[in-house]
Amino acid sequence: MHPDIHDVENIGKNMRIYTANLLMFLGAIGLSVTGVVYTDAWLGSRRAVAEFKAEQAQVTAASAAVSVSTKPGSAIVGSAEASPHANSDASSYASSYADKDANKDGQVLALLTITRLKLEVPIFSGTTKKTLNRGAGVVDGTALPGTAGNIVISAHRDSYFRPLKDIRIGDVIELNLQNGMQRFKVGETFITDPLDVSVLDPTDTPTLTLITCYPFYYVGFAPERFIVRATLLDS
């Protein structure tokens, strides 16, 4: 007995509906998981920024205490004599933050800010997957923020470095450190091959190099790299 043609058509139709619904369900799960991952990464980045700023405020307060305690006549507060250890205690407190191990896992080295692009991102050491989920990372073997040489920083094009698509020659990039700031002026941008490691080479003058994948809206693994080169402004 041969199956009725209408039964076959109904079975095929039901299978297509079932498959479509299953794909929609799996897609919804995928989007939900992706949303959770991105939200967690963003919250982690914001926490890192907040913690860095809190520590920066403590360093500033400790440094101010050192400055006040070393002024002539500052040993007397009201009618009571200040502690003879005040200066050394405050200095030690400031140093405990300023001299933190730059390579400590999860330690924010600096905040990268481009005011015109409303960009603020924490900078970590290294470019592991975990690091780049939380912010930007200093490429191993290149100069650290606050030092001379070529500071090379990388981040994802579809998250933290997406605003770089609108960067202009002459824009100012700030690296906010625990104990100061470096300001760089963008001199050039260009596109290069992922295998071009010359952008990592040391430089004779203090330089900031930003790297992200390109094109910015490419679907899949982007085939090129977008480079921003900036030089240190006079203090």
CSV table of C-alpha atoms in Angstrom, one decimal:
chain,number,residue,atom,x,y,z
A,1,MET,CA,0.0,0.0,0.0
A,2,HIS,CA,1.5,3.3,-1.1
A,3,PRO,CA,1.2,6.3,1.3
A,4,ASP,CA,-1.2,9.0,0.2
A,5,ILE,CA,0.5,12.0,-1.5
A,6,HIS,CA,-1.2,14.3,0.9
A,7,ASP,CA,0.2,12.4,3.9
A,8,VAL,CA,3.7,12.7,2.5
A,9,GLU,CA,3.2,16.4,1.9
A,10,ASN,CA,1.9,16.9,5.5
A,11,ILE,CA,4.8,15.0,7.0
A,12,GLY,CA,7.3,17.1,5.0
A,13,LYS,CA,5.6,20.3,6.0
A,14,ASN,CA,5.6,19.3,9.7
A,15,MET,CA,9.3,18.4,9.5
A,16,ARG,CA,10.1,21.8,8.0
A,17,ILE,CA,8.1,23.5,10.7
A,18,TYR,CA,9.8,21.4,13.4
A,19,THR,CA,13.2,22.1,12.0
A,20,ALA,CA,12.5,25.8,11.7
A,21,ASN,CA,11.3,26.0,15.3
A,22,LEU,CA,14.3,24.0,16.5
A,23,LEU,CA,16.7,26.3,14.7
A,24,MET,CA,14.9,29.4,16.1
A,25,PHE,CA,15.1,27.9,19.6
A,26,LEU,CA,18.8,27.1,19.3
A,27,GLY,CA,19.4,30.5,17.8
A,28,ALA,CA,17.7,32.2,20.8
A,29,ILE,CA,19.8,30.1,23.2
A,30,GLY,CA,22.9,31.1,21.3
A,31,LEU,CA,22.0,34.8,21.4
A,32,SER,CA,21.2,34.6,25.1
A,33,VAL,CA,24.6,33.0,25.9
A,34,THR,CA,26.4,35.5,23.8
A,35,GLY,CA,24.5,38.3,25.6
A,36,VAL,CA,25.4,37.0,29.0
A,37,VAL,CA,29.1,36.6,28.0
A,38,TYR,CA,29.3,40.2,26.6
A,39,THR,CA,27.4,41.6,29.6
A,40,ASP,CA,29.7,39.8,32.0
A,41,ALA,CA,32.8,41.1,30.1
A,42,TRP,CA,31.4,44.7,30.1
A,43,LEU,CA,30.6,44.6,33.8
A,44,GLY,CA,34.1,43.2,34.5
A,45,SER,CA,35.6,46.1,32.5
A,46,ARG,CA,33.6,48.7,34.4
A,47,ARG,CA,34.6,47.1,37.7
A,48,ALA,CA,38.3,47.3,36.7
A,49,VAL,CA,37.9,51.0,35.8
A,50,ALA,CA,36.2,51.8,39.1
A,51,GLU,CA,38.8,49.9,41.1
A,52,PHE,CA,41.6,51.6,39.2
A,53,LYS,CA,40.1,55.1,39.8
A,54,ALA,CA,39.6,54.3,43.5
A,55,GLU,CA,43.3,53.2,43.9
A,56,GLN,CA,44.3,56.3,41.9
A,57,ALA,CA,42.4,58.5,44.3
A,58,GLN,CA,44.2,56.8,47.3
A,59,VAL,CA,47.6,57.4,45.7
A,60,THR,CA,46.7,61.0,45.1
A,61,ALA,CA,45.5,61.4,48.7
A,62,ALA,CA,48.7,59.7,50.0
A,63,SER,CA,50.9,61.9,47.9
A,64,ALA,CA,49.1,65.0,49.1
A,65,ALA,CA,49.7,63.9,52.7
A,66,VAL,CA,53.4,63.6,51.9
A,67,SER,CA,53.4,67.1,50.4
A,68,VAL,CA,51.6,68.6,53.4
A,69,SER,CA,53.7,66.8,56.0
A,70,THR,CA,56.9,68.1,54.4
A,71,LYS,CA,55.9,71.8,54.4
A,72,PRO,CA,57.5,74.1,57.0
A,73,GLY,CA,55.5,74.2,60.1
A,74,SER,CA,53.3,71.3,59.1
A,75,ALA,CA,54.4,69.3,62.2
A,76,ILE,CA,51.9,71.3,64.2
A,77,VAL,CA,48.2,70.6,63.7
A,78,GLY,CA,46.1,72.8,65.9
A,79,SER,CA,47.7,72.5,69.3
A,80,ALA,CA,48.9,68.9,69.0
A,81,GLU,CA,52.2,67.9,67.5
A,82,ALA,CA,51.9,65.6,64.4
A,83,SER,CA,53.4,62.1,64.6
A,84,PRO,CA,57.1,62.0,63.5
A,85,HIS,CA,56.2,59.0,61.4
A,86,ALA,CA,53.5,60.8,59.4
A,87,ASN,CA,55.7,61.5,56.4
A,88,SER,CA,57.2,58.0,56.1
A,89,ASP,CA,53.8,56.3,56.6
A,90,ALA,CA,52.2,58.4,53.9
A,91,SER,CA,55.1,57.9,51.5
A,92,SER,CA,55.1,54.2,52.1
A,93,TYR,CA,51.4,54.1,51.5
A,94,ALA,CA,51.7,55.9,48.1
A,95,SER,CA,54.6,53.7,47.1
A,96,SER,CA,52.5,50.6,47.8
A,97,TYR,CA,50.2,51.6,45.0
A,98,ALA,CA,52.7,53.2,42.6
A,99,ASP,CA,55.1,50.3,42.7
A,100,LYS,CA,52.7,47.4,42.1
A,101,ASP,CA,53.9,44.6,39.9
A,102,ALA,CA,52.9,45.6,36.4
A,103,ASN,CA,52.6,42.0,35.3
A,104,LYS,CA,50.3,40.9,38.1
A,105,ASP,CA,47.4,38.9,36.6
A,106,GLY,CA,44.4,41.1,36.3
A,107,GLN,CA,46.2,44.3,37.3
A,108,VAL,CA,45.1,47.4,35.5
A,109,LEU,CA,48.2,49.2,34.2
A,110,ALA,CA,46.4,52.3,33.0
A,111,LEU,CA,43.2,53.7,31.5
A,112,LEU,CA,43.2,54.6,27.8
A,113,THR,CA,41.0,57.6,27.1
A,114,ILE,CA,40.1,59.3,23.8
A,115,THR,CA,37.7,62.1,24.9
A,116,ARG,CA,36.3,62.9,21.4
A,117,LEU,CA,35.4,59.3,20.8
A,118,LYS,CA,34.0,58.9,24.4
A,119,LEU,CA,36.4,55.9,24.7
A,120,GLU,CA,37.6,54.8,28.1
A,121,VAL,CA,39.1,51.3,28.4
A,122,PRO,CA,41.3,49.6,31.1
A,123,ILE,CA,44.7,48.4,29.9
A,124,PHE,CA,46.0,45.0,31.2
A,125,SER,CA,49.2,43.2,30.6
A,126,GLY,CA,49.1,40.6,27.8
A,127,THR,CA,46.6,39.8,25.1
A,128,THR,CA,45.0,36.5,26.3
A,129,LYS,CA,41.4,35.8,25.5
A,130,LYS,CA,40.5,36.5,29.1
A,131,THR,CA,42.3,39.8,29.0
A,132,LEU,CA,40.8,41.0,25.8
A,133,ASN,CA,37.3,40.1,27.1
A,134,ARG,CA,37.8,42.7,29.9
A,135,GLY,CA,39.6,45.4,28.0
A,136,ALA,CA,42.7,46.1,26.0
A,137,GLY,CA,46.1,44.5,26.5
A,138,VAL,CA,49.7,45.5,26.1
A,139,VAL,CA,51.4,43.2,23.6
A,140,ASP,CA,54.1,41.1,25.3
A,141,GLY,CA,57.6,42.3,24.6
A,142,THR,CA,56.6,46.0,24.0
A,143,ALA,CA,56.9,49.0,26.3
A,144,LEU,CA,54.6,49.3,29.3
A,145,PRO,CA,52.5,52.4,29.9
A,146,GLY,CA,54.5,55.1,31.7
A,147,THR,CA,57.8,54.1,30.1
A,148,ALA,CA,59.6,55.2,26.9
A,149,GLY,CA,59.6,53.1,23.7
A,150,ASN,CA,56.8,51.7,21.7
A,151,ILE,CA,53.7,50.9,23.8
A,152,VAL,CA,51.6,48.5,21.7
A,153,ILE,CA,48.0,48.0,22.8
A,154,SER,CA,45.5,45.7,21.2
A,155,ALA,CA,41.7,45.2,21.7
A,156,HIS,CA,38.8,43.8,19.8
A,157,ARG,CA,37.2,45.7,16.9
A,158,ASP,CA,33.7,44.7,17.8
A,159,SER,CA,33.9,45.9,21.4
A,160,TYR,CA,36.4,48.2,23.1
A,161,PHE,CA,38.2,49.4,20.0
A,162,ARG,CA,35.1,49.8,17.8
A,163,PRO,CA,35.3,53.7,18.3
A,164,LEU,CA,38.7,53.7,16.5
A,165,LYS,CA,36.8,53.6,13.2
A,166,ASP,CA,36.1,57.3,13.7
A,167,ILE,CA,39.6,58.3,14.9
A,168,ARG,CA,41.3,61.3,13.2
A,169,ILE,CA,44.8,62.6,12.7
A,170,GLY,CA,45.5,65.0,15.6
A,171,ASP,CA,43.2,63.3,18.1
A,172,VAL,CA,44.7,63.1,21.6
A,173,ILE,CA,45.0,59.8,23.4
A,174,GLU,CA,45.6,59.8,27.2
A,175,LEU,CA,47.1,57.0,29.2
A,176,ASN,CA,46.0,57.6,32.8
A,177,LEU,CA,48.5,56.0,35.2
A,178,GLN,CA,48.3,55.6,39.0
A,179,ASN,CA,51.0,58.3,39.4
A,180,GLY,CA,50.6,60.5,36.3
A,181,MET,CA,49.5,60.7,32.7
A,182,GLN,CA,51.0,60.3,29.2
A,183,ARG,CA,49.3,62.2,26.4
A,184,PHE,CA,49.8,61.2,22.8
A,185,LYS,CA,48.8,62.8,19.5
A,186,VAL,CA,47.7,60.7,16.6
A,187,GLY,CA,50.0,61.1,13.7
A,188,GLU,CA,48.9,58.4,11.3
A,189,THR,CA,46.5,55.5,10.8
A,190,PHE,CA,47.0,52.6,8.3
A,191,ILE,CA,45.9,49.1,7.4
A,192,THR,CA,48.3,46.2,7.3
A,193,ASP,CA,48.6,42.5,7.1
A,194,PRO,CA,48.2,40.4,10.3
A,195,LEU,CA,51.7,39.0,9.7
A,196,ASP,CA,53.3,42.5,9.7
A,197,VAL,CA,55.1,42.5,13.0
A,198,SER,CA,57.1,45.6,12.2
A,199,VAL,CA,54.5,47.7,14.1
A,200,LEU,CA,55.8,46.0,17.3
A,201,ASP,CA,59.4,47.1,16.8
A,202,PRO,CA,61.0,49.4,19.4
A,203,THR,CA,61.0,53.1,18.7
A,204,ASP,CA,63.6,55.8,19.5
A,205,THR,CA,60.9,58.2,20.6
A,206,PRO,CA,58.0,57.5,23.0
A,207,THR,CA,55.2,56.0,20.8
A,208,LEU,CA,51.8,54.6,21.3
A,209,THR,CA,50.6,52.0,18.8
A,210,LEU,CA,47.0,50.7,18.8
A,211,ILE,CA,46.0,47.6,17.0
A,212,THR,CA,42.7,46.1,16.1
A,213,CYS,CA,41.2,43.8,13.4
A,214,TYR,CA,39.9,45.3,10.2
A,215,PRO,CA,37.4,45.8,8.6
A,216,PHE,CA,35.5,46.9,11.6
A,217,TYR,CA,32.2,45.3,10.5
A,218,TYR,CA,33.6,42.2,8.8
A,219,VAL,CA,31.7,39.0,9.6
A,220,GLY,CA,34.1,36.3,10.8
A,221,PHE,CA,37.8,36.5,11.2
A,222,ALA,CA,38.9,39.9,9.8
A,223,PRO,CA,41.7,39.6,7.3
A,224,GLU,CA,43.6,42.8,8.1
A,225,ARG,CA,44.8,45.0,10.9
A,226,PHE,CA,44.0,48.6,11.6
A,227,ILE,CA,46.9,50.6,13.1
A,228,VAL,CA,46.9,53.9,15.0
A,229,ARG,CA,50.3,55.5,15.6
A,230,ALA,CA,50.6,58.4,18.1
A,231,THR,CA,53.6,60.2,19.5
A,232,LEU,CA,54.1,61.6,23.0
A,233,LEU,CA,53.2,65.2,23.6
A,234,ASP,CA,55.5,67.4,25.6
A,235,SER,CA,54.6,67.4,29.3
